[in-house]
PDB file of C-alpha atoms in Angstrom:
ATOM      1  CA  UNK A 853     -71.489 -28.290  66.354  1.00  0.00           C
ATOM      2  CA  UNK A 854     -69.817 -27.314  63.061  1.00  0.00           C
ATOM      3  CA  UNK A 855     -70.787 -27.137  60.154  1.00  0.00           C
ATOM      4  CA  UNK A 856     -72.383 -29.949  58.083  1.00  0.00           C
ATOM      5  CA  UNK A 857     -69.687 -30.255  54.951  1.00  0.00           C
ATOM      6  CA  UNK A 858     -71.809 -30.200  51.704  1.00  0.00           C
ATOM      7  CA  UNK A 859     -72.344 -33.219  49.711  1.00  0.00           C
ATOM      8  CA  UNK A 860     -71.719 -31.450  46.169  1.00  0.00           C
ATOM      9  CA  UNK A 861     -69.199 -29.724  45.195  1.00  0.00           C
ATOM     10  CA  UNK A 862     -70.402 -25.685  44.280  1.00  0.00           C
ATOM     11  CA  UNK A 863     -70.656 -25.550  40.665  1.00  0.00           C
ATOM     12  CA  UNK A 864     -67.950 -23.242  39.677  1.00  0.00           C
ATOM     13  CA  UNK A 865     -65.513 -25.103  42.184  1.00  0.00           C
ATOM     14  CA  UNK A 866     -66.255 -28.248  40.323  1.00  0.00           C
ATOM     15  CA  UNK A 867     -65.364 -26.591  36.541  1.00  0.00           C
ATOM     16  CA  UNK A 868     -62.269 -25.146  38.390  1.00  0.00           C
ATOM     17  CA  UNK A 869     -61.164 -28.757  39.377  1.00  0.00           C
ATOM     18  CA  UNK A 870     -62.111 -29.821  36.214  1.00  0.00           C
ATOM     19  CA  UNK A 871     -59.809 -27.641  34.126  1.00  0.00           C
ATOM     20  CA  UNK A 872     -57.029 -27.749  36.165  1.00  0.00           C
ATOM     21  CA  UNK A 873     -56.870 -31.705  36.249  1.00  0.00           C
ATOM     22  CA  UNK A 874     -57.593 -32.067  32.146  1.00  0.00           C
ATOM     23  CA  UNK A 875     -57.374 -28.899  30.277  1.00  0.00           C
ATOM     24  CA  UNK A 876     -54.207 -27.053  29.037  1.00  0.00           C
ATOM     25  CA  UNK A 877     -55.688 -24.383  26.271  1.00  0.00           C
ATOM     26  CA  UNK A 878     -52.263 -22.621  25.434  1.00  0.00           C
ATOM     27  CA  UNK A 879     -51.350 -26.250  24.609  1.00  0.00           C
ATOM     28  CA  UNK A 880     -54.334 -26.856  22.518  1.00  0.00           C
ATOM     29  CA  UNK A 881     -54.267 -23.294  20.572  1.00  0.00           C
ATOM     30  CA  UNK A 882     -49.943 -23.613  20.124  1.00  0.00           C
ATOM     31  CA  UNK A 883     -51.007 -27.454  18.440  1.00  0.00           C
ATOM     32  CA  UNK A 884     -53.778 -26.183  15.994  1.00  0.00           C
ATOM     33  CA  UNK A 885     -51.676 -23.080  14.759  1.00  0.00           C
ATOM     34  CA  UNK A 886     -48.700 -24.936  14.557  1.00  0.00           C
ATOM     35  CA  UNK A 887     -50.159 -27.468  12.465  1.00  0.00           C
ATOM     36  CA  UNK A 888     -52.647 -25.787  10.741  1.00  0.00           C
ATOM     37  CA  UNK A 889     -49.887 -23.349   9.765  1.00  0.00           C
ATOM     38  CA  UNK A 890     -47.518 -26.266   8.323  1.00  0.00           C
ATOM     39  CA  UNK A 891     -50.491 -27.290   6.555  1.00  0.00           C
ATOM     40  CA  UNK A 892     -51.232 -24.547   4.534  1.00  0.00           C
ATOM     41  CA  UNK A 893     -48.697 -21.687   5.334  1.00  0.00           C
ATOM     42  CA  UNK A 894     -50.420 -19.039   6.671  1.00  0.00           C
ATOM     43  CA  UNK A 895     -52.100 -18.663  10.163  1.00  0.00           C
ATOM     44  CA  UNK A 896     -55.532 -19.544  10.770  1.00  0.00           C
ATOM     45  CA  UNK A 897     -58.345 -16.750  11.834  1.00  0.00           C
ATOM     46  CA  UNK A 898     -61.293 -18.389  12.929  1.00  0.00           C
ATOM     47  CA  UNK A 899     -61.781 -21.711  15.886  1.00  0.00           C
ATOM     48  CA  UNK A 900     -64.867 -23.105  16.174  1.00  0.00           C
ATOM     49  CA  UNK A 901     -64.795 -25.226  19.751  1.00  0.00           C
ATOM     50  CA  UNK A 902     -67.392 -27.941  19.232  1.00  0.00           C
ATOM     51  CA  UNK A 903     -68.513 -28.995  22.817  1.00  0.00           C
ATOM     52  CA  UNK A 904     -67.352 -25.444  24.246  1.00  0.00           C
ATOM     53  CA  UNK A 905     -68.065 -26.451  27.881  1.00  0.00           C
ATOM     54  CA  UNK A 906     -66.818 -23.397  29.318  1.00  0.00           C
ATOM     55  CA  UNK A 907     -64.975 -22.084  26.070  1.00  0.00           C
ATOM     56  CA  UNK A 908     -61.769 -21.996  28.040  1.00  0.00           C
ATOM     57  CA  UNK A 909     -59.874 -22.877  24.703  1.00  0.00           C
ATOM     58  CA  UNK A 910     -62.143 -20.444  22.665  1.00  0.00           C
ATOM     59  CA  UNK A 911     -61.111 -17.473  25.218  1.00  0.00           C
ATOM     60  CA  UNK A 912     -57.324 -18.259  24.881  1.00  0.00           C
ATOM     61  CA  UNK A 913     -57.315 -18.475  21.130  1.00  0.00           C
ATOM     62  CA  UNK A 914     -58.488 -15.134  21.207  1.00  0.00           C
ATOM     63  CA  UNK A 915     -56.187 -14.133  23.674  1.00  0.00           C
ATOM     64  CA  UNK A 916     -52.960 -15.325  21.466  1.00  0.00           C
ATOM     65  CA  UNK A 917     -53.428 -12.739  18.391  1.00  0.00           C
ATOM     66  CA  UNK A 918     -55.522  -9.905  17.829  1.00  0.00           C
ATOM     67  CA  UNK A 919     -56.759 -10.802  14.876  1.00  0.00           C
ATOM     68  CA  UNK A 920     -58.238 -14.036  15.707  1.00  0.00           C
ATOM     69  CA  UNK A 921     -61.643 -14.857  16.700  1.00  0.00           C
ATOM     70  CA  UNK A 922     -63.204 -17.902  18.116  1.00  0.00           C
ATOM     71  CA  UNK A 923     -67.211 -19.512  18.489  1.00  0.00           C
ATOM     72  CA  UNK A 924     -67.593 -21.976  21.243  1.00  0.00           C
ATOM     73  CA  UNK A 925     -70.838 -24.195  20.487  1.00  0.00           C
ATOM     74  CA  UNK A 926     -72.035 -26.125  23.544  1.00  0.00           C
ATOM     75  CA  UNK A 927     -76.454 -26.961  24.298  1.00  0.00           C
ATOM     76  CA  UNK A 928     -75.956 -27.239  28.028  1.00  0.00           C
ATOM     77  CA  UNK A 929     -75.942 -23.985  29.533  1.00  0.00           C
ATOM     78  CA  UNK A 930     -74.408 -24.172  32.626  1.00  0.00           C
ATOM     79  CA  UNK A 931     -70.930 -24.413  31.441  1.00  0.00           C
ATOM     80  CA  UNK A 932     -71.048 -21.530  29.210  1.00  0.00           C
ATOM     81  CA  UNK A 933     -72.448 -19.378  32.128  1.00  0.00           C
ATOM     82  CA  UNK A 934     -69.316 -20.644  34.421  1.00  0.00           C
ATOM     83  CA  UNK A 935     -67.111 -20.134  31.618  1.00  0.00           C
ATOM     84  CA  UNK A 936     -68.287 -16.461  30.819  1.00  0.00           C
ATOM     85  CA  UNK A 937     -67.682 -15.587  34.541  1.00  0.00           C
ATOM     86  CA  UNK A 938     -64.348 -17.604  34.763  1.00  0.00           C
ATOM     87  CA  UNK A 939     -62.637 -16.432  31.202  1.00  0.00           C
ATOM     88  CA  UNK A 940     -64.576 -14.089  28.672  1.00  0.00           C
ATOM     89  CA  UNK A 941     -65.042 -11.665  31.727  1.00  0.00           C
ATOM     90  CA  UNK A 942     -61.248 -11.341  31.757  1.00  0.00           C
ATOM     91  CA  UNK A 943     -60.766 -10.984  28.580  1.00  0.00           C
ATOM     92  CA  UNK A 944     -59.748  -7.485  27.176  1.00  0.00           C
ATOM     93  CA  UNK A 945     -62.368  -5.745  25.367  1.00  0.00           C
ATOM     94  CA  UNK A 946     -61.456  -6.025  22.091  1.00  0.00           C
ATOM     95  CA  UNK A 947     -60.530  -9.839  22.550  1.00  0.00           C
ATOM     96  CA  UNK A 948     -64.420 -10.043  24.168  1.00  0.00           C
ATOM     97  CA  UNK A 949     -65.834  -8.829  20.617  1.00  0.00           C
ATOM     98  CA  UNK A 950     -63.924 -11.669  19.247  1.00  0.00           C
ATOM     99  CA  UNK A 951     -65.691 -14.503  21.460  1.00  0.00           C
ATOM    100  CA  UNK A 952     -69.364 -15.891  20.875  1.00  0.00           C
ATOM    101  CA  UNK A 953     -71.014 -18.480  22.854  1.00  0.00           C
ATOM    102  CA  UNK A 954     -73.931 -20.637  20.849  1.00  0.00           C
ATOM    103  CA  UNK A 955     -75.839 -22.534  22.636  1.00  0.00           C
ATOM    104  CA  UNK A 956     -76.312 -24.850  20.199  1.00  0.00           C
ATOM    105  CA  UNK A 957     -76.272 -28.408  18.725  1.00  0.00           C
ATOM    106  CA  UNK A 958     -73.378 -29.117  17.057  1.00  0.00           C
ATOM    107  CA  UNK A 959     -75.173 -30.867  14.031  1.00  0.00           C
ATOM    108  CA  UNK A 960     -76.812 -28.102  12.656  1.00  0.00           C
ATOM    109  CA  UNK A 961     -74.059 -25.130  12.991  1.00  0.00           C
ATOM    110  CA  UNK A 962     -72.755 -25.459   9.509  1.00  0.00           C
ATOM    111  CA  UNK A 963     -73.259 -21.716   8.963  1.00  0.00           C
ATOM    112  CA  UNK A 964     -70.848 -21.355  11.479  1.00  0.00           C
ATOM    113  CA  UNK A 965     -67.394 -21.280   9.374  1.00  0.00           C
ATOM    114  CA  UNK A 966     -64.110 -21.126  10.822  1.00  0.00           C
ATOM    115  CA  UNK A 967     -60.200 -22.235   9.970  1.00  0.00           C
ATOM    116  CA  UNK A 968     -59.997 -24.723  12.414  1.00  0.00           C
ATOM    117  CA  UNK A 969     -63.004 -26.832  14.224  1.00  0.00           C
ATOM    118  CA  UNK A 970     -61.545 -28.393  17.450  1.00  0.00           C
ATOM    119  CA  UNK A 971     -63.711 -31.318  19.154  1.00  0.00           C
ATOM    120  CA  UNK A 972     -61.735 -31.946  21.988  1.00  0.00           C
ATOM    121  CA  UNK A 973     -62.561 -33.417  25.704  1.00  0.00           C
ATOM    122  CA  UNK A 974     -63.472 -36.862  23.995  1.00  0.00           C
ATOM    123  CA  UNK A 975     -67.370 -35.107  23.404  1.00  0.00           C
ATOM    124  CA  UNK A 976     -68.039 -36.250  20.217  1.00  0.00           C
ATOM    125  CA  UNK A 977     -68.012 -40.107  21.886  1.00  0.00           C
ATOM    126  CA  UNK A 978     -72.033 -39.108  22.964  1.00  0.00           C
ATOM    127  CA  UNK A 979     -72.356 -40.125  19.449  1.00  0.00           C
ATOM    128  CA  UNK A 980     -72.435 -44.199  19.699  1.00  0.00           C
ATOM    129  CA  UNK A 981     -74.152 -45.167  16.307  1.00  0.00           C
ATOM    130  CA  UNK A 982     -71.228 -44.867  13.300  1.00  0.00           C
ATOM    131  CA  UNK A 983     -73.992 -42.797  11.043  1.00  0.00           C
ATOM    132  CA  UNK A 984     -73.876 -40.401  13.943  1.00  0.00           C
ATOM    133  CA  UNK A 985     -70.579 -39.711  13.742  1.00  0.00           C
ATOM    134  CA  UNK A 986     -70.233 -39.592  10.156  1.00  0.00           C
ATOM    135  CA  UNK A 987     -73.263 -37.086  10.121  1.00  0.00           C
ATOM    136  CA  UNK A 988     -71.347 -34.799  12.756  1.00  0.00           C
ATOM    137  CA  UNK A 989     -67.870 -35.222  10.787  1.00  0.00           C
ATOM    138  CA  UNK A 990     -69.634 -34.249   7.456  1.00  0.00           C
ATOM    139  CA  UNK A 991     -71.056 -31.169   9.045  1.00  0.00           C
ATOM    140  CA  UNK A 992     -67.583 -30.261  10.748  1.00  0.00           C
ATOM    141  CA  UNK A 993     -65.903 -30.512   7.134  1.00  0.00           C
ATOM    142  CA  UNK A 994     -68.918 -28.326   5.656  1.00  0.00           C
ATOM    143  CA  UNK A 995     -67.955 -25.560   8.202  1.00  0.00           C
ATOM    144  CA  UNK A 996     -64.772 -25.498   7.460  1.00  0.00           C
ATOM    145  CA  UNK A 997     -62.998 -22.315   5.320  1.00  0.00           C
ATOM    146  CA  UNK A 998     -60.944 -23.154   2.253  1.00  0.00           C
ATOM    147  CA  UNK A 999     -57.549 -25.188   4.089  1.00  0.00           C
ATOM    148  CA  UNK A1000     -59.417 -25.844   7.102  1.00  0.00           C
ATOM    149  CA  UNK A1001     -57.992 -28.382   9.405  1.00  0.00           C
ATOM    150  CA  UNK A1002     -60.738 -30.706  12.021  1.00  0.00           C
ATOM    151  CA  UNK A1003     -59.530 -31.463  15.174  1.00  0.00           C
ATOM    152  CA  UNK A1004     -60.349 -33.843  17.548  1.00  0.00           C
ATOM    153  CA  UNK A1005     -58.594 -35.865  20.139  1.00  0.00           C
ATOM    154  CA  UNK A1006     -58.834 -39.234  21.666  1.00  0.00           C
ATOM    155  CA  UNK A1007     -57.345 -41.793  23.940  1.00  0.00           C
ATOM    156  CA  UNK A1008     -57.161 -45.301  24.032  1.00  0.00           C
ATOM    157  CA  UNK A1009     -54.393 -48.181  25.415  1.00  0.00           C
ATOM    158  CA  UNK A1010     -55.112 -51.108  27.497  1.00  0.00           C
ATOM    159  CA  UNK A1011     -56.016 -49.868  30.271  1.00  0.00           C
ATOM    160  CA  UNK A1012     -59.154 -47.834  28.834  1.00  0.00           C
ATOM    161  CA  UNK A1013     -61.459 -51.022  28.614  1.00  0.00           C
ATOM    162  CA  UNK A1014     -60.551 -51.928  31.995  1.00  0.00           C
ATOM    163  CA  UNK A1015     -63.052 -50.726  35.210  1.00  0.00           C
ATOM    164  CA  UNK A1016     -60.882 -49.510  36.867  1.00  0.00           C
ATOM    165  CA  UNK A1017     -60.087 -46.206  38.836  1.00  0.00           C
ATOM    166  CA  UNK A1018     -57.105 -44.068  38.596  1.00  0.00           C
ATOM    167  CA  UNK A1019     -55.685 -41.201  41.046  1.00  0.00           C
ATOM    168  CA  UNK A1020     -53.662 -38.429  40.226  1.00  0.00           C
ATOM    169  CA  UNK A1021     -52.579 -35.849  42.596  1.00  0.00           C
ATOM    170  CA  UNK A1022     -52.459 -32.019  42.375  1.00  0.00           C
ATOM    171  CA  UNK A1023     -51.069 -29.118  44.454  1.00  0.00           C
ATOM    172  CA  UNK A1024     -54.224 -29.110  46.221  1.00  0.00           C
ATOM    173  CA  UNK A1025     -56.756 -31.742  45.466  1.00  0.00           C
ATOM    174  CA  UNK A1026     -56.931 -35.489  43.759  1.00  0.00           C
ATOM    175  CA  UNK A1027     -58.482 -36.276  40.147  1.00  0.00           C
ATOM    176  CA  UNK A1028     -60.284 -39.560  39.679  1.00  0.00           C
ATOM    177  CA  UNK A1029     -60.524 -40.935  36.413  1.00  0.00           C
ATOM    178  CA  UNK A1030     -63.464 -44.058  36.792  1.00  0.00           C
ATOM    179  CA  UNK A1031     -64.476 -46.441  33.792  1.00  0.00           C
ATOM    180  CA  UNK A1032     -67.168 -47.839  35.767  1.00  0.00           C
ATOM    181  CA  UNK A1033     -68.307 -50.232  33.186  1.00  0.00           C
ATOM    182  CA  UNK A1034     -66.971 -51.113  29.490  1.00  0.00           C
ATOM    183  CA  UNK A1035     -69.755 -53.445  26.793  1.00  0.00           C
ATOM    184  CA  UNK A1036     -67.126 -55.556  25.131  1.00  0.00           C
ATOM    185  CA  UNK A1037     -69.894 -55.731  22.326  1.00  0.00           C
ATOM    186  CA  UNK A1038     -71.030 -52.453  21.939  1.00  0.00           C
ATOM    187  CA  UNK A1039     -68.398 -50.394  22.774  1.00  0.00           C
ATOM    188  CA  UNK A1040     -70.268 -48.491  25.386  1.00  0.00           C
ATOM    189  CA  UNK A1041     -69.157 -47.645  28.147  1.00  0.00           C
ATOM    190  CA  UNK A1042     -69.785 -45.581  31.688  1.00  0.00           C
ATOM    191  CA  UNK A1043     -67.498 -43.093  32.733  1.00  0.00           C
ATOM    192  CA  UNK A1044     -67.006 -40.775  35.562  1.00  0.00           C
ATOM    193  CA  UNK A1045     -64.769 -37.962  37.049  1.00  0.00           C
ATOM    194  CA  UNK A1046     -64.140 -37.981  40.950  1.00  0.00           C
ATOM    195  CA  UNK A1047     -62.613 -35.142  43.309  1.00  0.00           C
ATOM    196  CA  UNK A1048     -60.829 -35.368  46.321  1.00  0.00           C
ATOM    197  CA  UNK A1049     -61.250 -31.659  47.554  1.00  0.00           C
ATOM    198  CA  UNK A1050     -60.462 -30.673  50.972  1.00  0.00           C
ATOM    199  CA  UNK A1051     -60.475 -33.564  52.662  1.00  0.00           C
ATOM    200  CA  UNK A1052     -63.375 -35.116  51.154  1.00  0.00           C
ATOM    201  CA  UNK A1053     -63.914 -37.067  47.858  1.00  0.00           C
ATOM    202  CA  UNK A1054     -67.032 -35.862  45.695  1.00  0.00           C
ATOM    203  CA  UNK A1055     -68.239 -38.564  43.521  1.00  0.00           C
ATOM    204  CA  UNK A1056     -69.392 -38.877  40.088  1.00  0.00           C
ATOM    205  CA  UNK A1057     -69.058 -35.013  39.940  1.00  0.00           C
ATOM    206  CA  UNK A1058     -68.982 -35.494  36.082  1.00  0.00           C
ATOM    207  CA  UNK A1059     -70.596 -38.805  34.528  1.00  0.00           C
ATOM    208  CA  UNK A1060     -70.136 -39.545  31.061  1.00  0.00           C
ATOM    209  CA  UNK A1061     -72.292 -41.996  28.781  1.00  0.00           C
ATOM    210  CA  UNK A1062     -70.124 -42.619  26.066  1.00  0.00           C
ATOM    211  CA  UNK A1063     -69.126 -45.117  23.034  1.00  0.00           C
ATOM    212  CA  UNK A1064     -65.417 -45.650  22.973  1.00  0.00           C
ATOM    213  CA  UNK A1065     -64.178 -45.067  19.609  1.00  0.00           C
ATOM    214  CA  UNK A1066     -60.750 -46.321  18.220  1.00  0.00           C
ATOM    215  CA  UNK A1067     -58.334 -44.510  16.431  1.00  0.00           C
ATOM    216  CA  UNK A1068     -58.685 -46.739  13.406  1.00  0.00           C
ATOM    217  CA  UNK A1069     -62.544 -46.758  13.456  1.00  0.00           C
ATOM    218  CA  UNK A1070     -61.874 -42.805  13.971  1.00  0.00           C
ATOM    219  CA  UNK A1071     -59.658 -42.823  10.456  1.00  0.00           C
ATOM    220  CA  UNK A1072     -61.987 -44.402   8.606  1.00  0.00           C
ATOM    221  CA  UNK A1073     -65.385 -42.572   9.730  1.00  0.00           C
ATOM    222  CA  UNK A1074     -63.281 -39.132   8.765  1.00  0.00           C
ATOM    223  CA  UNK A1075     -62.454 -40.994   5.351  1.00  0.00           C
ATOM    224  CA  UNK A1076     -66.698 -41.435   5.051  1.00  0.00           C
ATOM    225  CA  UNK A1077     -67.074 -38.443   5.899  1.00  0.00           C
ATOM    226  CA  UNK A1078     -65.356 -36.168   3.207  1.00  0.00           C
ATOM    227  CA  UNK A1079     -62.150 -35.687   4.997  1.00  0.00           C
ATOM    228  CA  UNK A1080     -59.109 -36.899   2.111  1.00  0.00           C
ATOM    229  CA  UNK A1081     -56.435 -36.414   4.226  1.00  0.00           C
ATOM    230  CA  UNK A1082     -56.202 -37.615   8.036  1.00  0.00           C
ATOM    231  CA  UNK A1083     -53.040 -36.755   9.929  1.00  0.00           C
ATOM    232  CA  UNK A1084     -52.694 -38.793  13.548  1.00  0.00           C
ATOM    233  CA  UNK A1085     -50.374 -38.340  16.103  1.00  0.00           C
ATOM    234  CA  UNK A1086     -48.425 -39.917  18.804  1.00  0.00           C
ATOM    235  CA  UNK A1087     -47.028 -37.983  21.918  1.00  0.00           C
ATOM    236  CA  UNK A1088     -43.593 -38.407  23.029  1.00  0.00           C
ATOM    237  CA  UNK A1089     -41.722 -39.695  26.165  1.00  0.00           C
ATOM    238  CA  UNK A1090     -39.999 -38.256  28.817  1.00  0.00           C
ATOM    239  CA  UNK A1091     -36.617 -39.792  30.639  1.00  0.00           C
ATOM    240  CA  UNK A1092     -39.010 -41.780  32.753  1.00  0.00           C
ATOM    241  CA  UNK A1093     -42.000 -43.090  30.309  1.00  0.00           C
ATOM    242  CA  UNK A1094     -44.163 -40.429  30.779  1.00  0.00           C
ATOM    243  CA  UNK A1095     -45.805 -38.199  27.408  1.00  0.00           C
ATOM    244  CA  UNK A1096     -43.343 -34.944  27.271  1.00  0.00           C
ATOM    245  CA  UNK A1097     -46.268 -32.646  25.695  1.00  0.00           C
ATOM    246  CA  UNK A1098     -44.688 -33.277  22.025  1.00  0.00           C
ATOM    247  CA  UNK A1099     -46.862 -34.527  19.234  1.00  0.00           C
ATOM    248  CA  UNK A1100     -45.424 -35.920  15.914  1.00  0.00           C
ATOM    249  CA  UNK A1101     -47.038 -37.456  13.059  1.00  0.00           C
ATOM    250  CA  UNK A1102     -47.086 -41.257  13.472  1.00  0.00           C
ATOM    251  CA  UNK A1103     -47.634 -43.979  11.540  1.00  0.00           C
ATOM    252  CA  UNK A1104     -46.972 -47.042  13.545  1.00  0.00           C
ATOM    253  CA  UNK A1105     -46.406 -47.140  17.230  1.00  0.00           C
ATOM    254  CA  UNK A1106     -46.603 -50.012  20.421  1.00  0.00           C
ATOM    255  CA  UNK A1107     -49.480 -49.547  22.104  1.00  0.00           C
ATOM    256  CA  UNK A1108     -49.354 -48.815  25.920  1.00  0.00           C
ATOM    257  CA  UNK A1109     -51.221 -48.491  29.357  1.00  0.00           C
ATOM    258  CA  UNK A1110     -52.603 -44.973  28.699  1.00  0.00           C
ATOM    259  CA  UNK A1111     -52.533 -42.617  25.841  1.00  0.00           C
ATOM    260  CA  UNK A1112     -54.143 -39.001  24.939  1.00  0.00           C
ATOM    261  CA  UNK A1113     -53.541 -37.699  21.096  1.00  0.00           C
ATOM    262  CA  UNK A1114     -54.897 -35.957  18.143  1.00  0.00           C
ATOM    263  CA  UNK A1115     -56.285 -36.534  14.707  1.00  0.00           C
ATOM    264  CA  UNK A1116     -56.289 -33.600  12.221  1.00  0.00           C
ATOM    265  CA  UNK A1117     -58.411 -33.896   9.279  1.00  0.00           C
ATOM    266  CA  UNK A1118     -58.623 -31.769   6.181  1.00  0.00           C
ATOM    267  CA  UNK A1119     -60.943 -32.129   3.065  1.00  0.00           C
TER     268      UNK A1119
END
């Protein structure tokens, strides 16, 4: 007989699939210079990644200039182990000096100062009461340098309420996104990441307990929170509907299906 296949996907397989289907860190790092740049004409030093995971954006911010240097918070450990074996080993030396991992709760790492703060991944929605997330905001802007910019991104459309479950394909595996269930009153809602890998789907490999924040409800909690100025942004489209990687500063747009942006905040 052969072998029995496993019913979990190995831990640093399931970070792999992760980052390839979600992640794009030169993106990321080329979006907070760029604007962060514009905003106060000079280029920032110092990233803070709030929520590391496996600091894959922390890594390649210190990849893209020797003299930056980057601190990827995160309290769950596991992540930060994967992503020290996956990206700060193959980093060069100097650009490994340049790295820290904390593990660490976001809310109390205001002695932990940087240029730009990046919240990214949607993380900061494990905060579901609104003094929550104006606590967290209000430490963010405390860290920040003189001119630093806050970062986070969300999505939203009319699709992200609905359960429903959505496929997209890669080279060499599938990427389910799940809303499993959505509280029309609370705003709470159940999410979960599925992988087809192989041949075989691997459920709820990531689950997600989240409250789903709008982009106005977003503006306003910055505002509360200390931060005068709060830039969004709307991607553009491609020939056939789809986002074409390019963010611009936006004001009023339709809303659509699906959509995955930025706000950047400053004090």
């Amino acid at each position: 007989m052969g072998k029995k296949a496993p019913s979990r996907l190995p831990t640093n397989t399931k970070y792999k699939l992760y980052e390839s289907a979600v992640q794009n860190p030169e993106n990321d790092v080329e979006f907070m210079v760029e604007w962060y740049e514009k905003f106060n004409g000079k280029s920032p030093k110092v990233l803070r990644e709030d929520f590391c995971g496996t600091g894959m954006i922390s890594c390649e911010w210190a990849k893209s200039s020797d003299d930056r240097s980057a601190i990827g918070i995160d309290l769950d450990p596991e992540p930060v182990e994967i992503g020290k074996e996956r990206h700060y080993s193959k980093l060069s030396e100097d650009a490994q000096k340049r790295v820290e991992y904390k593990l660490e709760n976001v809310l109390s790492a205001e002695n932990c100062k940087a240029d730009c703060i990046a919240a990214f991944n949607f993380s900061y929605f494990i905060f579901k009461k609104r003094s929550q997330l104006v606590e967290y905001f209000t430490s963010a802007r405390k860290s920040l340098n003189p001119g630093g910019v806050f970062f986070i991104d969300l999505f939203g459309g009319t699709e992200c309420h609905q359960e429903l479950e959505e496929e997209t394909e890669h080279d060499k595996f599938s990427y389910y996104w799940d809303c499993d269930k959505f509280n029309a009153i609370t705003g709470e809602a159940k999410y979960a990441i599925h992988f087809e890998h192989k041949g075989r789907k691997y459920k709820n490999v990531f689950t997600y307990d989240w409250r789903h924040w709008s982009l106005p409800e977003l503006m306003d909690i910055l505002e509360d929170a200390g931060f005068t100025e709060r830039t969004p942004f709307w991607e553009g489209d491609d020939d056939d509907g789809t986002g074409d990687g390019e963010f611009y500063i936006a004001s009023d747009e339709e809303n659509c299906e699906s959509w995955v942006t930025y706000i950047a905040a400053r004090p």
